PDB file of C-alpha atoms and ligand atoms in Angstrom:
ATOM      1  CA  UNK A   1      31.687   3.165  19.089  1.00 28.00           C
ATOM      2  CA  UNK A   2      29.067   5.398  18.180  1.00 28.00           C
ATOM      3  CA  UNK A   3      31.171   8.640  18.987  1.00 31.00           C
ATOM      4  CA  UNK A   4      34.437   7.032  17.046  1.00 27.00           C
ATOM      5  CA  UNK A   5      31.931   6.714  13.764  1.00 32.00           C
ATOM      6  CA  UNK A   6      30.361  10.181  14.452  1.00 32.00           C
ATOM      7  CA  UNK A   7      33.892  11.735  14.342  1.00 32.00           C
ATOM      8  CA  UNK A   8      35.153   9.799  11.660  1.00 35.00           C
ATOM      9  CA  UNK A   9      32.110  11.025   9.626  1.00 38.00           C
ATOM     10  CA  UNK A  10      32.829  14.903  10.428  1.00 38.00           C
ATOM     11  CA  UNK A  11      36.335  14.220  10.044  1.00 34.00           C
ATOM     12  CA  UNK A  12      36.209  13.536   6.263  1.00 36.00           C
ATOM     13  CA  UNK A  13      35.271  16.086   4.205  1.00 36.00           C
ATOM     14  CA  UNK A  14      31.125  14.565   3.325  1.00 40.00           C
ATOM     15  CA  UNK A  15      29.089  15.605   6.449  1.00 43.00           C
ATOM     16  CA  UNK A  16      26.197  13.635   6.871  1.00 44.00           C
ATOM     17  CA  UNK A  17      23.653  16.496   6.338  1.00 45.00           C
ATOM     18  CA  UNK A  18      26.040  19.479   5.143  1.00 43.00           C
ATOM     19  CA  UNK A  19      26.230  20.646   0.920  1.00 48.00           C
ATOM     20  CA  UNK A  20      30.064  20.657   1.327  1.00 49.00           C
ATOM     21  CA  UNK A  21      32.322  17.752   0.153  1.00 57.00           C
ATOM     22  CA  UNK A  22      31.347  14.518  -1.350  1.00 80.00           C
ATOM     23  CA  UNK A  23      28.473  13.355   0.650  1.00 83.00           C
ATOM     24  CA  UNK A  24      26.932  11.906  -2.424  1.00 88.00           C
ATOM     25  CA  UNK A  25      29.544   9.602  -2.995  1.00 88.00           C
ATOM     26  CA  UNK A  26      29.548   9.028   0.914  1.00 86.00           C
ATOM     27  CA  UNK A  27      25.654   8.002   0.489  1.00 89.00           C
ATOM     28  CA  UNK A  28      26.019   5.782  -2.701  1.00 91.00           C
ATOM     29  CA  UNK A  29      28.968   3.928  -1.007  1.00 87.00           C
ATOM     30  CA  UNK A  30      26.108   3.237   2.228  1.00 86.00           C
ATOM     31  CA  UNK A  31      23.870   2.018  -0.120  1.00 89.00           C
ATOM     32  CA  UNK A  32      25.695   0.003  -2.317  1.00 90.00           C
ATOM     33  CA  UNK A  33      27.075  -1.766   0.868  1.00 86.00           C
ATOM     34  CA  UNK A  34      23.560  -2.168   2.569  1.00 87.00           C
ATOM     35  CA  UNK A  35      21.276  -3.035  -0.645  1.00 91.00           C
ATOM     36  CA  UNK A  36      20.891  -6.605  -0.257  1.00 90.00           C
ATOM     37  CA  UNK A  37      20.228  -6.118   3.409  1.00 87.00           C
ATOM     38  CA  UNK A  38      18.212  -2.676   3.246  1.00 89.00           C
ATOM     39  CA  UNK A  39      14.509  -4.173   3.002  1.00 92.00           C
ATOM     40  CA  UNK A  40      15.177  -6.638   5.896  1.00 89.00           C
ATOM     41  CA  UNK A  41      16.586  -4.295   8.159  1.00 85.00           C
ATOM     42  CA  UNK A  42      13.526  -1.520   7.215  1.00 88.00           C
ATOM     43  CA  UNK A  43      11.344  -4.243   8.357  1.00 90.00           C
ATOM     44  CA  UNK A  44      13.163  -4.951  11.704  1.00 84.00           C
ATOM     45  CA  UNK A  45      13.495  -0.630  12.645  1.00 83.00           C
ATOM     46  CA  UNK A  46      10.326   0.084  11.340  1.00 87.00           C
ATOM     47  CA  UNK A  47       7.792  -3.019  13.274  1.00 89.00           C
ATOM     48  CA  UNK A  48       6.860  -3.167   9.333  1.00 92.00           C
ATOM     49  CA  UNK A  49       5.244   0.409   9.668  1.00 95.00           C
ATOM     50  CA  UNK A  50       7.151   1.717   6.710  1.00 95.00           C
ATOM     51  CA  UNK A  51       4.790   0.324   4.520  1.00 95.00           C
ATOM     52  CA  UNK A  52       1.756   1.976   6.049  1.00 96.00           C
ATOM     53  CA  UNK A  53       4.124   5.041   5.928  1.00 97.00           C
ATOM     54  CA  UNK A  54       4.591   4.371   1.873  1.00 98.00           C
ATOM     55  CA  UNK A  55       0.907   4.082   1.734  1.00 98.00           C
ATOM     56  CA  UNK A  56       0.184   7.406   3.221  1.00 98.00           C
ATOM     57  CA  UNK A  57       2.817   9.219   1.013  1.00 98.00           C
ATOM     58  CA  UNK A  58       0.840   7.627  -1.778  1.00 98.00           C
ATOM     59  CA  UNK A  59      -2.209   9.259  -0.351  1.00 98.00           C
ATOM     60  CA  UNK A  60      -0.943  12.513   0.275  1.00 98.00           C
ATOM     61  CA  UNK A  61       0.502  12.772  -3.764  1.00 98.00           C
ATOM     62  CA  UNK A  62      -3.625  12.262  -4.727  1.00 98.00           C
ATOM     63  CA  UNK A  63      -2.284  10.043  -7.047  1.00 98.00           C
ATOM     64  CA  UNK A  64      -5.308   8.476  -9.320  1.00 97.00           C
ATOM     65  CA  UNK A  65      -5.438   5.156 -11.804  1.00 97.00           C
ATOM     66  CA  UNK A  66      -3.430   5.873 -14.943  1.00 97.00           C
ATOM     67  CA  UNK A  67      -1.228   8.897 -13.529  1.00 98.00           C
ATOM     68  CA  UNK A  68       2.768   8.948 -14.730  1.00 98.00           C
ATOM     69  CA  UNK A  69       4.392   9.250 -11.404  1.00 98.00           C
ATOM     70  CA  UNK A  70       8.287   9.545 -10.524  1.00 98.00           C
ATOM     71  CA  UNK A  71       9.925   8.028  -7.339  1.00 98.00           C
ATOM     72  CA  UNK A  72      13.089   9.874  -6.816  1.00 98.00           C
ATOM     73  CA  UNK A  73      15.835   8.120  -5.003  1.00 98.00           C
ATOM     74  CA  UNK A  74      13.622   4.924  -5.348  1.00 98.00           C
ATOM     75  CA  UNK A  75      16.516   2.614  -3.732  1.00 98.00           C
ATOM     76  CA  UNK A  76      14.857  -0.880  -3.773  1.00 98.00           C
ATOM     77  CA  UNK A  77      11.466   0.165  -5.525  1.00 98.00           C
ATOM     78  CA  UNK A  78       9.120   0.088  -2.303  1.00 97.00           C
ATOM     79  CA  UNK A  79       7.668   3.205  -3.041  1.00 98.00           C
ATOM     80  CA  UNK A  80       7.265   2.635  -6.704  1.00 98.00           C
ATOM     81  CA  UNK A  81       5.712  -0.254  -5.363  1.00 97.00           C
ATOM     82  CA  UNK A  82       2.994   1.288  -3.649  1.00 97.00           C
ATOM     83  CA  UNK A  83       2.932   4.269  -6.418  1.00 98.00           C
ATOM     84  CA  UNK A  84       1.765   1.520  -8.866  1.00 96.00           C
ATOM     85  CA  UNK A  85      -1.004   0.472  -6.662  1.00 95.00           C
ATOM     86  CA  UNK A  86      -2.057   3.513  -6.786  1.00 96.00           C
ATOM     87  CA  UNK A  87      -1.810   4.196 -10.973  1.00 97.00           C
ATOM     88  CA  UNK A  88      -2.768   0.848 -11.638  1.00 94.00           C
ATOM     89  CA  UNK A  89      -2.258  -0.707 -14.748  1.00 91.00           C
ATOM     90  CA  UNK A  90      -2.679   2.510 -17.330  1.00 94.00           C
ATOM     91  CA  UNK A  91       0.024   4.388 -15.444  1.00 96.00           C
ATOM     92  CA  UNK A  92       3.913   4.474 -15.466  1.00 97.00           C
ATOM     93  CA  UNK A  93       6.187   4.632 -12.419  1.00 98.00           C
ATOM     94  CA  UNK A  94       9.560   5.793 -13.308  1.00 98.00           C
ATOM     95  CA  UNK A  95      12.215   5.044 -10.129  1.00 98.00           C
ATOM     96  CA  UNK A  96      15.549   6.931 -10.306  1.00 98.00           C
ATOM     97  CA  UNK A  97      18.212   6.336  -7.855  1.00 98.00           C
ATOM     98  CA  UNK A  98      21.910   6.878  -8.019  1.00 96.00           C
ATOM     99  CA  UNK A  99      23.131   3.089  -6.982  1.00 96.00           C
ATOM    100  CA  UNK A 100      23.086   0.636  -9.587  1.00 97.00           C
ATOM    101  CA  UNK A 101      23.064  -2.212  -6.499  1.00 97.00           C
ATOM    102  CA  UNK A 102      19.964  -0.469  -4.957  1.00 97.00           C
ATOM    103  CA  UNK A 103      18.360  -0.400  -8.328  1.00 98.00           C
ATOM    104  CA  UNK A 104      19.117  -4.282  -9.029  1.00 97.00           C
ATOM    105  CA  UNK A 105      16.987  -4.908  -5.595  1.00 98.00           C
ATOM    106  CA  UNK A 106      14.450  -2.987  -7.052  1.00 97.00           C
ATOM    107  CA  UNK A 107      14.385  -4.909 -10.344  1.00 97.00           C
ATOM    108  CA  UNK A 108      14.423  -7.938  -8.182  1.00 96.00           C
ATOM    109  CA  UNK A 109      11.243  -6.536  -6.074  1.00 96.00           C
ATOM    110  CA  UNK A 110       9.467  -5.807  -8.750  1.00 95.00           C
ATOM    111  CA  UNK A 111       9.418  -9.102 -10.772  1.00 93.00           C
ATOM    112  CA  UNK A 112       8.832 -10.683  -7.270  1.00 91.00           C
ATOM    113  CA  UNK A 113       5.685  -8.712  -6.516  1.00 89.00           C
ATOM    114  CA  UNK A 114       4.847  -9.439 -10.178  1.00 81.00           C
ATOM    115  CA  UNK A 115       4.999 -13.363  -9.418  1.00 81.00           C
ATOM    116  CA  UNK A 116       2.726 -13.101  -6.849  1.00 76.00           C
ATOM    117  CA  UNK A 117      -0.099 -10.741  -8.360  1.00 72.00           C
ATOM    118  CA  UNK A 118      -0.537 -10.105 -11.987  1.00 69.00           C
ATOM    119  CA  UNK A 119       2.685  -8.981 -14.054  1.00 69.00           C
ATOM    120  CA  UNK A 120       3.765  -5.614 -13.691  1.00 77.00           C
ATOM    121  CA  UNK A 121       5.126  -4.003 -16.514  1.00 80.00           C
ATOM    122  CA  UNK A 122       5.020  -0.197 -16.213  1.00 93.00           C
ATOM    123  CA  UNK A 123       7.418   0.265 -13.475  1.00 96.00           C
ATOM    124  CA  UNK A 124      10.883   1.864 -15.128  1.00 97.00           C
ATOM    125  CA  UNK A 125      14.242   1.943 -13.354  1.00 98.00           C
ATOM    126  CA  UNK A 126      16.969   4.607 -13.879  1.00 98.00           C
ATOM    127  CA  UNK A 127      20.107   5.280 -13.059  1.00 97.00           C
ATOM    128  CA  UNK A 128      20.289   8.419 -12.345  1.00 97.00           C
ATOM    129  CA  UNK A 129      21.190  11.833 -10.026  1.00 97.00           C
ATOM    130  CA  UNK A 130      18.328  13.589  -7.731  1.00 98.00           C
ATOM    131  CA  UNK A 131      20.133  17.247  -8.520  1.00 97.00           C
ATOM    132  CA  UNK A 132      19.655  16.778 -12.507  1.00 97.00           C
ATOM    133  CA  UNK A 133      16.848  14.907 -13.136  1.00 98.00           C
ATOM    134  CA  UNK A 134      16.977  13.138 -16.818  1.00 98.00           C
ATOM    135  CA  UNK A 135      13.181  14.780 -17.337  1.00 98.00           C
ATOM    136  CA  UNK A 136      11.477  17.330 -19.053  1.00 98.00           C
ATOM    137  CA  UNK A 137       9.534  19.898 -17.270  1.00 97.00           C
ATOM    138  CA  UNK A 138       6.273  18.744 -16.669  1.00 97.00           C
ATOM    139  CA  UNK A 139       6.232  15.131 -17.095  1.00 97.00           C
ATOM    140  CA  UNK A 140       4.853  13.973 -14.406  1.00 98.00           C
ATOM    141  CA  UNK A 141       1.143  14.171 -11.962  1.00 98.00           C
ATOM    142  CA  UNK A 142       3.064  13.270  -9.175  1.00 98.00           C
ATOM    143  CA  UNK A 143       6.974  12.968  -7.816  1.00 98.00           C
ATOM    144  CA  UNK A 144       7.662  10.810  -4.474  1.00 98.00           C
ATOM    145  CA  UNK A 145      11.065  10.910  -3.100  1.00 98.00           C
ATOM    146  CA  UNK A 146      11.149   8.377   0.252  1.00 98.00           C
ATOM    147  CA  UNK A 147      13.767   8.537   2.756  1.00 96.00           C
ATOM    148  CA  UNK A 148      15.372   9.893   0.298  1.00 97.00           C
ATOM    149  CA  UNK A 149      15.983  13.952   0.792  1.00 97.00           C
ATOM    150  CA  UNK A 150      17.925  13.404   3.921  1.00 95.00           C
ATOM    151  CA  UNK A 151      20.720  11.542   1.915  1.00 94.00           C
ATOM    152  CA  UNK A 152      21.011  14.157  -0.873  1.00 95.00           C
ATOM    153  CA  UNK A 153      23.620  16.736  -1.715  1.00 90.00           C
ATOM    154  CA  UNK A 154      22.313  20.018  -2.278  1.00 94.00           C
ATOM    155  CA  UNK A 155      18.620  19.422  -1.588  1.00 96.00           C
ATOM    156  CA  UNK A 156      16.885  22.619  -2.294  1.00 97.00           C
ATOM    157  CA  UNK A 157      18.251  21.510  -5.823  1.00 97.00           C
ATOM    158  CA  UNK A 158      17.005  18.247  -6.038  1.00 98.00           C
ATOM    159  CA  UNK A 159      13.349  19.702  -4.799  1.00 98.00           C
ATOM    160  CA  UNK A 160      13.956  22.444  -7.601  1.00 98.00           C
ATOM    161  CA  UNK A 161      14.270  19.614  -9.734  1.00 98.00           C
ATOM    162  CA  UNK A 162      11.235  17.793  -8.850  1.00 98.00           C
ATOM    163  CA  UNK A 163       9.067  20.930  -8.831  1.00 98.00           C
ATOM    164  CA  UNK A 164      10.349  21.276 -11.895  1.00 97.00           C
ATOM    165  CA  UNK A 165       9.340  17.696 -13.517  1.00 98.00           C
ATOM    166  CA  UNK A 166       5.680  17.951 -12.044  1.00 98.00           C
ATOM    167  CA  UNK A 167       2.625  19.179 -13.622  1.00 97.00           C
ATOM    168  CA  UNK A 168       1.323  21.989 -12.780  1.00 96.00           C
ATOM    169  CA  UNK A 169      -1.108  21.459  -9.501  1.00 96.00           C
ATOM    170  CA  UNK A 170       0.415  17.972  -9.086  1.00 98.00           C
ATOM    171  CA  UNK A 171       1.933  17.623  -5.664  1.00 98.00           C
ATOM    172  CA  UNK A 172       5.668  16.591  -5.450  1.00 98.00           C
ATOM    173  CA  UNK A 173       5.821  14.474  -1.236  1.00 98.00           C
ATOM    174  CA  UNK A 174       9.055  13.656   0.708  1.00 98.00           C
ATOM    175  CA  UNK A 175       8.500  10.920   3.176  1.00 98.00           C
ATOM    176  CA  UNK A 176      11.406  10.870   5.539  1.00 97.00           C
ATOM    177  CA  UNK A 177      12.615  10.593   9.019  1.00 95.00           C
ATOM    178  CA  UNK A 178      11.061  13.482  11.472  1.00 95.00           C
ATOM    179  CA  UNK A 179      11.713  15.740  14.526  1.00 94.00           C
ATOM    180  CA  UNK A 180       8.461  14.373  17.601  1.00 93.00           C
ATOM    181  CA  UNK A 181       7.416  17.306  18.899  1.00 87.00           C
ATOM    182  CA  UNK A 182       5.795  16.520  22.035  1.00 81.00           C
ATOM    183  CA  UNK A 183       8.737  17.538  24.763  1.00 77.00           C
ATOM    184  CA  UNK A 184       8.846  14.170  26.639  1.00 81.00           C
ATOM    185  CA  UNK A 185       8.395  12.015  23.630  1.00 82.00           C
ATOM    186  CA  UNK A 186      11.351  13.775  21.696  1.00 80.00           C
ATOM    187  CA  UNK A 187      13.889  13.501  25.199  1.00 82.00           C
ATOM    188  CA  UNK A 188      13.245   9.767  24.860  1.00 85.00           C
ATOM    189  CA  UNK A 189      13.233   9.331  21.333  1.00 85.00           C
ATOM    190  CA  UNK A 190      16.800  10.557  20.071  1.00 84.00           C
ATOM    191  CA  UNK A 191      18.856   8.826  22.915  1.00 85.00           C
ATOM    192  CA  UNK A 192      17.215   5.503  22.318  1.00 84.00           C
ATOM    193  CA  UNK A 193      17.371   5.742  18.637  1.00 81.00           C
ATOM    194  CA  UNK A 194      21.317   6.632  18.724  1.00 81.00           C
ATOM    195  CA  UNK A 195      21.694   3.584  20.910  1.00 80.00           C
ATOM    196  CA  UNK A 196      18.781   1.043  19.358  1.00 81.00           C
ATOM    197  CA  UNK A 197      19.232   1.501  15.545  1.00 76.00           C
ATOM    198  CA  UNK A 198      22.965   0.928  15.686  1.00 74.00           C
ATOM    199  CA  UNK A 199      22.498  -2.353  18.059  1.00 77.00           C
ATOM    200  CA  UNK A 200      19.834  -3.867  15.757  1.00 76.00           C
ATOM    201  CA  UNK A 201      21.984  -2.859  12.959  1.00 72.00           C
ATOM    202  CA  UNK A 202      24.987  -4.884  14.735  1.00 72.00           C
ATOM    203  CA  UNK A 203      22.625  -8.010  15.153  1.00 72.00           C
ATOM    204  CA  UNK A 204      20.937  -8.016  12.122  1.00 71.00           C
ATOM    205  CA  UNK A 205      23.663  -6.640   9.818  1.00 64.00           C
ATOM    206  CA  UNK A 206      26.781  -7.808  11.270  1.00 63.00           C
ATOM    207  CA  UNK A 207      29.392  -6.279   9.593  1.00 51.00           C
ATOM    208  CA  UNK A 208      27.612  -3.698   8.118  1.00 57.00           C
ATOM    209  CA  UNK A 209      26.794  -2.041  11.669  1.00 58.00           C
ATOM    210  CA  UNK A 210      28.761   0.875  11.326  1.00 63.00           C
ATOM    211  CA  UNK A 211      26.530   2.042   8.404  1.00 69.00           C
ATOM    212  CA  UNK A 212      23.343   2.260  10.965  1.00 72.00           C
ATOM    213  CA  UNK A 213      25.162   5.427  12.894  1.00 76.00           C
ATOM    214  CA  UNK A 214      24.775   7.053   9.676  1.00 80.00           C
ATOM    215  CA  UNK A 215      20.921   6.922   9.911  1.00 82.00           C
ATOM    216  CA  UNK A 216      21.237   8.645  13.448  1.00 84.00           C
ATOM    217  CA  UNK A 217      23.306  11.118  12.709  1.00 86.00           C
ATOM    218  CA  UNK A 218      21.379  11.923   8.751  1.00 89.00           C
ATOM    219  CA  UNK A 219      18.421  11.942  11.094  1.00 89.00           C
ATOM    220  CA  UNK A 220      19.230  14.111  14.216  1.00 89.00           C
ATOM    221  CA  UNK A 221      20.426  16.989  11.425  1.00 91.00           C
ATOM    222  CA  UNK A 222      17.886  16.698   9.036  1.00 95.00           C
ATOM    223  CA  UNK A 223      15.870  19.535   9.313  1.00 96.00           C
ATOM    224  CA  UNK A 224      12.465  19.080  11.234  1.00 96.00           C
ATOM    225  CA  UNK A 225       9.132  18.605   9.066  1.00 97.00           C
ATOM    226  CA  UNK A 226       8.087  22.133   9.739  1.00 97.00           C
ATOM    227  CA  UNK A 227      11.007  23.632   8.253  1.00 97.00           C
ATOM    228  CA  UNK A 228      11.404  21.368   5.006  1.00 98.00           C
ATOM    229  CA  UNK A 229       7.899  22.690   4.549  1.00 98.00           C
ATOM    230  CA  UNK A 230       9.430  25.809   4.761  1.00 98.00           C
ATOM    231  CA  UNK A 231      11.685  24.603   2.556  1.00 98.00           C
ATOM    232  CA  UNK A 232       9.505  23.463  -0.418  1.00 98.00           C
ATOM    233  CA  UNK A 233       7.656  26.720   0.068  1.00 97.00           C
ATOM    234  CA  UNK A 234      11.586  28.642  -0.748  1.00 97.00           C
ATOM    235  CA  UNK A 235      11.606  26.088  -3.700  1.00 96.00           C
ATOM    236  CA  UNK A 236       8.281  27.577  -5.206  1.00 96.00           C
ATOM    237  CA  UNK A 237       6.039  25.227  -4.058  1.00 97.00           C
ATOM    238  CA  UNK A 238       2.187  26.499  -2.759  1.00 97.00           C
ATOM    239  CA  UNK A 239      -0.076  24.539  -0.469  1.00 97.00           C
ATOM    240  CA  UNK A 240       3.232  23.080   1.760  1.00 98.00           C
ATOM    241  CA  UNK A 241       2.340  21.093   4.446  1.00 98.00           C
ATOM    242  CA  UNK A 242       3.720  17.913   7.039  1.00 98.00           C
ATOM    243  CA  UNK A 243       2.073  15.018   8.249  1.00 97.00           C
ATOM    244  CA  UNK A 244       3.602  13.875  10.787  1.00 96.00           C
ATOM    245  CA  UNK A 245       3.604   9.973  11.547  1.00 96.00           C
ATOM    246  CA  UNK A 246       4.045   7.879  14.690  1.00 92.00           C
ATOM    247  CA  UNK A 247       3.948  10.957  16.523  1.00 91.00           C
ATOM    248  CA  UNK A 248       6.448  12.943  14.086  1.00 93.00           C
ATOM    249  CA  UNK A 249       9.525  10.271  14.100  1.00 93.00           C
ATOM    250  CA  UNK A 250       8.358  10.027  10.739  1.00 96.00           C
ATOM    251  CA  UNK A 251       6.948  12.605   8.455  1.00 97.00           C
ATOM    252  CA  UNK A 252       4.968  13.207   4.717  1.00 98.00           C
ATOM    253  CA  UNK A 253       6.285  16.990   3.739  1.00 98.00           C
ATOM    254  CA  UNK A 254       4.304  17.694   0.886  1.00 98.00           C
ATOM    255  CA  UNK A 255       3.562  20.805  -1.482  1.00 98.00           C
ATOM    256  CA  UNK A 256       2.024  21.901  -4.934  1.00 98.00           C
ATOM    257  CA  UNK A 257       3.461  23.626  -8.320  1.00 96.00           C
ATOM    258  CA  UNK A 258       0.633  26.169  -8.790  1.00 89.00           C
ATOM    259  CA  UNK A 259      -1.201  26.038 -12.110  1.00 81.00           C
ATOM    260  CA  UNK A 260      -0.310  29.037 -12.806  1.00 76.00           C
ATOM    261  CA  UNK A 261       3.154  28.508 -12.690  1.00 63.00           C
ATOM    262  CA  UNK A 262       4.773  30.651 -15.713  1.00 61.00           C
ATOM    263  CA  UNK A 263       6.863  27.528 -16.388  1.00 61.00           C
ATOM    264  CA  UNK A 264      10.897  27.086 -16.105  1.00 59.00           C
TER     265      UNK A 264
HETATM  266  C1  SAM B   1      17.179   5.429   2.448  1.00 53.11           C
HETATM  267  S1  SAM B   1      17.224   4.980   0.762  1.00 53.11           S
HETATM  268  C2  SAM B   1      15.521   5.163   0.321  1.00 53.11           C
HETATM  269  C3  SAM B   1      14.999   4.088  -0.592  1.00 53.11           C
HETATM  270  C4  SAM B   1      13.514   4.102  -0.919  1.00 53.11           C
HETATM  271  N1  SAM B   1      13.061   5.359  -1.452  1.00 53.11           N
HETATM  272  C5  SAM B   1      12.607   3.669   0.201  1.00 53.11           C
HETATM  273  O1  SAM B   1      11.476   4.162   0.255  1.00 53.11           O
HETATM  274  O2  SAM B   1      12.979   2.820   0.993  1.00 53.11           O
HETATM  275  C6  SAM B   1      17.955   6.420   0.028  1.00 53.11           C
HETATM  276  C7  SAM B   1      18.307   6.235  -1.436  1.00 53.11           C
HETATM  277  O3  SAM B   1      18.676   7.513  -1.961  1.00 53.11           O
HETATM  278  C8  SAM B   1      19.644   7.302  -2.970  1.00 53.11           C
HETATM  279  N2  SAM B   1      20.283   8.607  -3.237  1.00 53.11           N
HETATM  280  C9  SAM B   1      20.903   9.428  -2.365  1.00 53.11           C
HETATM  281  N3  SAM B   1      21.321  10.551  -2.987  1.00 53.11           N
HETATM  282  C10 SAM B   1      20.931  10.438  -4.277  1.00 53.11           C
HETATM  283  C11 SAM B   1      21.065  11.281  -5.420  1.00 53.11           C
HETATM  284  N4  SAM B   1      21.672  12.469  -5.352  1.00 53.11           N
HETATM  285  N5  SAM B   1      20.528  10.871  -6.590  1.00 53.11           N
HETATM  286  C12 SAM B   1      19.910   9.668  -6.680  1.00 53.11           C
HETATM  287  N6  SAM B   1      19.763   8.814  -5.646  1.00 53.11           N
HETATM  288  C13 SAM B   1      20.278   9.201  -4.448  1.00 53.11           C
HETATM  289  C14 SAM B   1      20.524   6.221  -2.378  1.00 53.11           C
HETATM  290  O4  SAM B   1      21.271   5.540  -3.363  1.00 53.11           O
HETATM  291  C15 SAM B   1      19.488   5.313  -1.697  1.00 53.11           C
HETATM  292  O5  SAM B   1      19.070   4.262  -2.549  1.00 53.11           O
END
């Protein structure tokens, strides 16, 4: 099943990680089809570790109370989520994500967290595309993009785009799926999460399964940590660096726009 789903991705024109065809639309037709169930089924992969992951993200963008921050390809808001609890009430979270059903979970996340702590009204939600970012230079103290890189067309773009929108010596973070690098711990890891994350996806997800290869095969070809800090470093970032998480499955790639930067 796996191998059938595989091939019937790479037959297609949108690879799962190449800049040819139309992998956006690809990724927006995932999402749309997975939104309702996308927060459950984070919980379930993740042991409810991704939000510990959010939180360090949030950490490593030295974001402080009252900062403007952007969370690119928010999906359902968790990041902007823990962005805010960082800016507190004087800041503004902006979320942008291509997928008007990811963005209505969002909406729906946000009033709920509102219901149960005090009302939050400085979280914004746009529709809107990673590689042209509705901005202007400079907008921002920090930009956050969370699981998201790996899904986008063209990503040295879309980090153009963010080092673009950030201030000069904020830090713009990717928090996404990683390469372990201990030898015994990475043998183990990518055959059980080929076979694991598509099973859970089948039990929890029923008919949605099929979309849970896609996260092994985004994953096994997105580049490892070390080299999307080499990456942001190509994309005029300074300071790069990766954290890696849970022993590297999951990583923080983070860098700086220099304050000197001449502008755009
Ligand atoms: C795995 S979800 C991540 C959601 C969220 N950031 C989180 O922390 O859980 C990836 C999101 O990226 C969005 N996406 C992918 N490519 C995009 C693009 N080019 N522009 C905007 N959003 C995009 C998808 O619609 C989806 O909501």
């Amino acid at each position: 099943m796996l191998k059938v789903y595989v091939r019937s991705l790479r037959a297609g024109e949108p690879g799962v990680n190449g800049e040819g065809g139309d992998k956006s639309r690809l990724v927006r037709d995932i999402f749309t089809s997975i939104a309702g169930r996308y927060d459950f089924m984070n919980t379930v992969m993740t042991g409810g570790l991704d939000r510990y992951w959010r939180r360090r993200a949030v950490q490593a963008a030295r974001i402080r109370p009252g900062d403007r921050v952007a969370d690119i390809c928010c999906g359902t808001g968790q990041l902007a989520l823990a962005a805010r609890a960082a800016t507190g009430r004087g800041g503004e979270v902006v979320g942008l994500d291509f997928s008007p059903a990811m963005l209505d979970v969002a909406a729906e996340n946000i009033r709920e967290a509102g219901r149960r702590a005090e009302s939050i009204s400085n979280i914004r939600l746009l529709c809107g595309d990673a590689r042209e970012l509705p901005f202007a230079a400079a907008e921002f103290d920090a930009v956050l993009i969370g699981w998201g890189l790996r899904n986008v067309q063209e990503r040295e773009r879309a980090v153009r785009e963010m080092r673009r929108i950030v201030k000069p010596g904020g830090r713009v973070v990717s928090l996404d799926m990683g390469h372990p690098r201990l030898p015994g711990l990475s043998a183990l890891y990518w055959p059980l999460f080929a076979r694991l994350v598509p099973f859970l996806g089948r039990r929890c997800a029923g008919e949605k399964a099929r979309e849970y290869y896609y996260l092994y095969e985004s994953a096994r070809e997105f580049p490892p940590q070390w080299e999307l800090a080499d990456m942001f470093r190509r994309c005029g970032l300074t300071h790069t660096g990766a954290l890696d998480l849970a022993g590297g499955v999951v990583a923080v790639v983070y860098g700086e726009k220099s304050p000197l930067y001449p502008g755009e």
